[in-house]
Coordinates of C-alpha atoms in Angstrom, one line a residue:
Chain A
X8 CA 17.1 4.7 -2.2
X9 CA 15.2 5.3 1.1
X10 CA 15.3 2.5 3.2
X11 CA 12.0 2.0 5.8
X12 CA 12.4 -0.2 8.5
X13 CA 10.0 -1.2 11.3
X14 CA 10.0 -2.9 14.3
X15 CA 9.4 -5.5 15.9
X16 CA 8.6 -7.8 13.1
X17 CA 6.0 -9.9 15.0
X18 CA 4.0 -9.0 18.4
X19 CA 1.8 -11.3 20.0
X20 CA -0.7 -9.6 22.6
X21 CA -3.2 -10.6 25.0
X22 CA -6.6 -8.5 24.0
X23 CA -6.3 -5.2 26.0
X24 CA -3.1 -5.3 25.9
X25 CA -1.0 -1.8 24.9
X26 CA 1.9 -1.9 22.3
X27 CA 3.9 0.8 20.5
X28 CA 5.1 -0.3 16.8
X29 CA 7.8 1.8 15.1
X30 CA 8.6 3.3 11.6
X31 CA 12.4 4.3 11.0
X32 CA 13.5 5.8 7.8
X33 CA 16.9 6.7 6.3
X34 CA 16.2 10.0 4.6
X35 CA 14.0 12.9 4.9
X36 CA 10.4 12.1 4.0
X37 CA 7.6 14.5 2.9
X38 CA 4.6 12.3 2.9
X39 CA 3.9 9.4 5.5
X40 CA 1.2 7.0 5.9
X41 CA 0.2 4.2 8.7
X42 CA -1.9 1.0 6.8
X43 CA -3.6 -1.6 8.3
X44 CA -3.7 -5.1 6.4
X45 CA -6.7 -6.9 8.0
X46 CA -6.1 -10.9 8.0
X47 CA -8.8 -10.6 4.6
X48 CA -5.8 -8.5 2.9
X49 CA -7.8 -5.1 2.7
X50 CA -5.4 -2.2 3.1
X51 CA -6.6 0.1 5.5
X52 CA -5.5 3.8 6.0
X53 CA -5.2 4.6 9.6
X54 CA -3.4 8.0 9.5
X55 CA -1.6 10.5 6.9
X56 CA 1.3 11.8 9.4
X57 CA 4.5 13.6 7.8
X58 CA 4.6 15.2 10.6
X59 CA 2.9 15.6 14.6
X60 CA 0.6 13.4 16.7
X61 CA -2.7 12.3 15.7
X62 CA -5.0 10.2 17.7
X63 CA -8.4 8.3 16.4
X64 CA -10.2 6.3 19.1
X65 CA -7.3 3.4 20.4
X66 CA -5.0 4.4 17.7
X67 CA -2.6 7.6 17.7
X68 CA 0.3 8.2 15.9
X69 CA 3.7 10.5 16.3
X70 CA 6.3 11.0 13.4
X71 CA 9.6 13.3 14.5
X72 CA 10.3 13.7 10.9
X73 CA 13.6 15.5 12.3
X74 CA 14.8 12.4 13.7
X75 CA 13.6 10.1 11.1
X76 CA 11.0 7.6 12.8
X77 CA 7.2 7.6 13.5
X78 CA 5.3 6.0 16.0
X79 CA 2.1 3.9 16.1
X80 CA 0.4 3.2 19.5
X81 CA -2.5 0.9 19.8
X82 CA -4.2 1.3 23.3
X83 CA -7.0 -1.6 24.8
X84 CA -5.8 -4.2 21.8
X85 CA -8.8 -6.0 20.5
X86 CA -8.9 -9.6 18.4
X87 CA -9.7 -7.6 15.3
X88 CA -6.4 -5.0 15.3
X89 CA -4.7 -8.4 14.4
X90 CA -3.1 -8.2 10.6
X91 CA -0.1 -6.8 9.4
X92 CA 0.6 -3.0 9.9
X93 CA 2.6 -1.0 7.6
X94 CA 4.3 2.6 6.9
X95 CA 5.0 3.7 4.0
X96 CA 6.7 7.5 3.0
X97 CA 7.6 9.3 0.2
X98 CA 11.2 11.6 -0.1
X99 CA 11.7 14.5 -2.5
X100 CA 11.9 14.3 -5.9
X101 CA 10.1 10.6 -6.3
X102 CA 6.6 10.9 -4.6
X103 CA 5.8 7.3 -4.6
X104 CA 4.8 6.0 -1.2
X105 CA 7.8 3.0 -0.7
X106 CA 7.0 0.5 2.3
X107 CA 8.3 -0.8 5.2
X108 CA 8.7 -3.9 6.0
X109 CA 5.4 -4.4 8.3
X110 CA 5.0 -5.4 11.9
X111 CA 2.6 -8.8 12.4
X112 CA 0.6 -8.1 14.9
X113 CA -1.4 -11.2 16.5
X114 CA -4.0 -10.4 19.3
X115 CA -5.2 -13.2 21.6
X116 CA -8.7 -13.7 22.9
Chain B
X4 CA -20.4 2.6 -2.5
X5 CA -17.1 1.0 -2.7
X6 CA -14.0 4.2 -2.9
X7 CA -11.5 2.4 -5.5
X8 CA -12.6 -0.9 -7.0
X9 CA -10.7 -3.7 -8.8
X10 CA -12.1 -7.2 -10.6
X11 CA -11.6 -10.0 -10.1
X12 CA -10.7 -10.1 -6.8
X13 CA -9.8 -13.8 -7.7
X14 CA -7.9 -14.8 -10.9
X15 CA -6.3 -18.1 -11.3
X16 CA -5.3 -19.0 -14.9
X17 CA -2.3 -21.3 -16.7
X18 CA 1.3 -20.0 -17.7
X19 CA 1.2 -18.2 -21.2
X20 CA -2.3 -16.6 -20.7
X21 CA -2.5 -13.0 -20.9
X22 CA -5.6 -11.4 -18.5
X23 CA -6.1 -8.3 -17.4
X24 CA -7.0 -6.9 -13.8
X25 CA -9.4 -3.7 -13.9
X26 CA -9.7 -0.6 -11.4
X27 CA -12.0 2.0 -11.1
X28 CA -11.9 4.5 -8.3
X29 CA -15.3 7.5 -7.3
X30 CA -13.1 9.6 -5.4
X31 CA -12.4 12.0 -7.4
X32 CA -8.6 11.8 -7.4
X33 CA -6.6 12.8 -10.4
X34 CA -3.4 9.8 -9.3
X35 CA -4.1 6.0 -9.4
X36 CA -1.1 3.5 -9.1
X37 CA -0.6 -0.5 -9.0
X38 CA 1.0 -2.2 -6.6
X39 CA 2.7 -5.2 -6.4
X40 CA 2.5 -8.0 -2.9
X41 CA 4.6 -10.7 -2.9
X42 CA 4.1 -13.7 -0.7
X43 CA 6.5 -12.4 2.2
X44 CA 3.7 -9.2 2.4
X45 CA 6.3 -6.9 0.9
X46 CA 4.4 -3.8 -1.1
X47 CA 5.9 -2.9 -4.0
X48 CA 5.1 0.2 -6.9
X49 CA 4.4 -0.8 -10.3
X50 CA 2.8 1.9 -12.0
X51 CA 1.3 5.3 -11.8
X52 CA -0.7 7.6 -13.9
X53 CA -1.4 11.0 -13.6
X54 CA -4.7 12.7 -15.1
X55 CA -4.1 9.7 -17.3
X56 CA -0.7 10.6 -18.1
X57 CA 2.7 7.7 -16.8
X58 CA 4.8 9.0 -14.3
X59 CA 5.8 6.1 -12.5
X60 CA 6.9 2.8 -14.2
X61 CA 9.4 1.5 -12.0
X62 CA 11.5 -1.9 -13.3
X63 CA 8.4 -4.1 -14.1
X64 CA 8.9 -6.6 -17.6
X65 CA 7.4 -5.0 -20.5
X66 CA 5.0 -7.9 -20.6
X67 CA 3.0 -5.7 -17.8
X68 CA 1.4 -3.0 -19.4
X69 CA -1.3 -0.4 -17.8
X70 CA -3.6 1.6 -19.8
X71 CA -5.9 4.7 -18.4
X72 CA -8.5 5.4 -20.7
X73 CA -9.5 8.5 -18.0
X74 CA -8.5 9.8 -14.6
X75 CA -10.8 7.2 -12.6
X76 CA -9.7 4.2 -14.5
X77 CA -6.2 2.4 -14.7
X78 CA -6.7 -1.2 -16.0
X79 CA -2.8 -3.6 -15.7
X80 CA -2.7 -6.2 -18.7
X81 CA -0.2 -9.1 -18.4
X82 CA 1.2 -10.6 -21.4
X83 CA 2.3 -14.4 -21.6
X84 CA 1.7 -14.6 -17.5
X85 CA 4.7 -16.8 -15.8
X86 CA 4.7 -18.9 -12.0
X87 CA 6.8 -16.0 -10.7
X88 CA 3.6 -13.3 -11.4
X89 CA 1.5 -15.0 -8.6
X90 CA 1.1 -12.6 -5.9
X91 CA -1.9 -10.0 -5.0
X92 CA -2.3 -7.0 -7.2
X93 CA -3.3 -3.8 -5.5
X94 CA -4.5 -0.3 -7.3
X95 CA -4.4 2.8 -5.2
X96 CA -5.6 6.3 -5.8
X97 CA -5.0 9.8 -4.6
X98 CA -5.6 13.1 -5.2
X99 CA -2.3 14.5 -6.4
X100 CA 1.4 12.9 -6.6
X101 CA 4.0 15.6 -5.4
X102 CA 4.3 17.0 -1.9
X103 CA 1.3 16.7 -0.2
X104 CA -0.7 14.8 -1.5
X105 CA -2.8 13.5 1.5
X106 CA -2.2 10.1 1.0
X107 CA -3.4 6.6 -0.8
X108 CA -7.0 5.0 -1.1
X109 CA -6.5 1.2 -1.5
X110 CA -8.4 -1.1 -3.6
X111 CA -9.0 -4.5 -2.1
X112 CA -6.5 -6.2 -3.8
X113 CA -6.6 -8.9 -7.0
X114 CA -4.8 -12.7 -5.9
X115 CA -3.4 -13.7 -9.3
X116 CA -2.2 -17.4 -9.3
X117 CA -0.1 -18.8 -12.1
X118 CA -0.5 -22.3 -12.0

């Protein structure tokens, strides 16, 4: 099966700090999604990207679904963007969303 | 008004017991699914139904067993619960399953302990 790896696995940051957290995949993908685990456990859904660049206030997104990766930028980190961030893809044929691994994010006051 | 909603959000019960976690979702979406989180974070698929119909049961003990009564509902009972079920539950919705489909709602997640 499709294997989703991201990097790094843990990033500590002072708050306004920039960082760029990335999703590779080993096969084509035809659904992708960036979450957001707050330190409560809620599962929050930053952006659906199969494909192109989004951006929503410090947060933006890429996927090169040709090359197999996507990428999440965080600009200005705050205290609160501290939680566990995860993508998660489906491929052809099995249309369940399988997860990476997450990247632990920790933001300093 | 809360999108996809699951009780308890707390369940802590002895080995042997069988309990049941409950989701209900207002969005509209025709695809709900259960997820599994085990202590090292790592998200895994149970279950899904479609317009209350199974189309993914992936390799879960038959002591799990989910029910959808209608499209907004998917409910997971757990038969004769064991140490290794611990972990947090989550149910997801979306409109659609194939290509497409615009991505997952999450619930906020039921922490099952088996003590």
């Amino acid at each position: 099966g499709i294997q989703v790896e991201q990097s790094p696995p843990d990033l500590i940051l002072q708050e306004g700090a920039n960082s760029t957290l990335r999703c590779n995949f080993s096969d084509s993908v035809n659904n992708l999604q960036w979450f957001h685990q707050n330190p409560w456990g809620q599962l929050i859904n930053l952006f659906y990207i199969p494909s192109g660049t989004k951006q929503n206030g410090r947060l933006s997104a890429t996927t090169v679904a040709t090359e197999r990766y996507s990428l999440l930028y965080i600009s200005s980190s705050q205290t609160t963007d501290s939680g566990v961030y995860f993508c998660a893809v489906t491929t052809s044929g099995t249309y369940k969303y399988i997860f990476g691994t997450g990247t632990r994010l920790k933001v300093l006051a | 008004d809360t999108a996809v909603s699951q009780t308890p959000k707390y369940l802590v019960t002895q080995m042997g017991n069988d309990k049941s976690i409950k989701c209900e979702q207002n969005l509209g979406h025709d695809t709900m699914y259960w997820y599994k989180q085990d202590s090292k974070k790592f998200l895994k698929i149970m279950f899904s139904y479609n317009n209350k119909e199974l189309i993914i049961n992936e390799t879960v003990p038959n002591r799990f067993s989910p029910k959808s009564p209608d499209k907004a509902h998917l409910n997971l009972h757990i038969n004769s619960l064991e140490l290794g079920d611990s972990a947090v539950y989550f149910c997801a919705s979306s409109q659609g399953w194939q290509r497409n489909n615009y991505g997952y709602t999450f619930g906020s997640g039921t922490r099952l302990t088996v003590v």
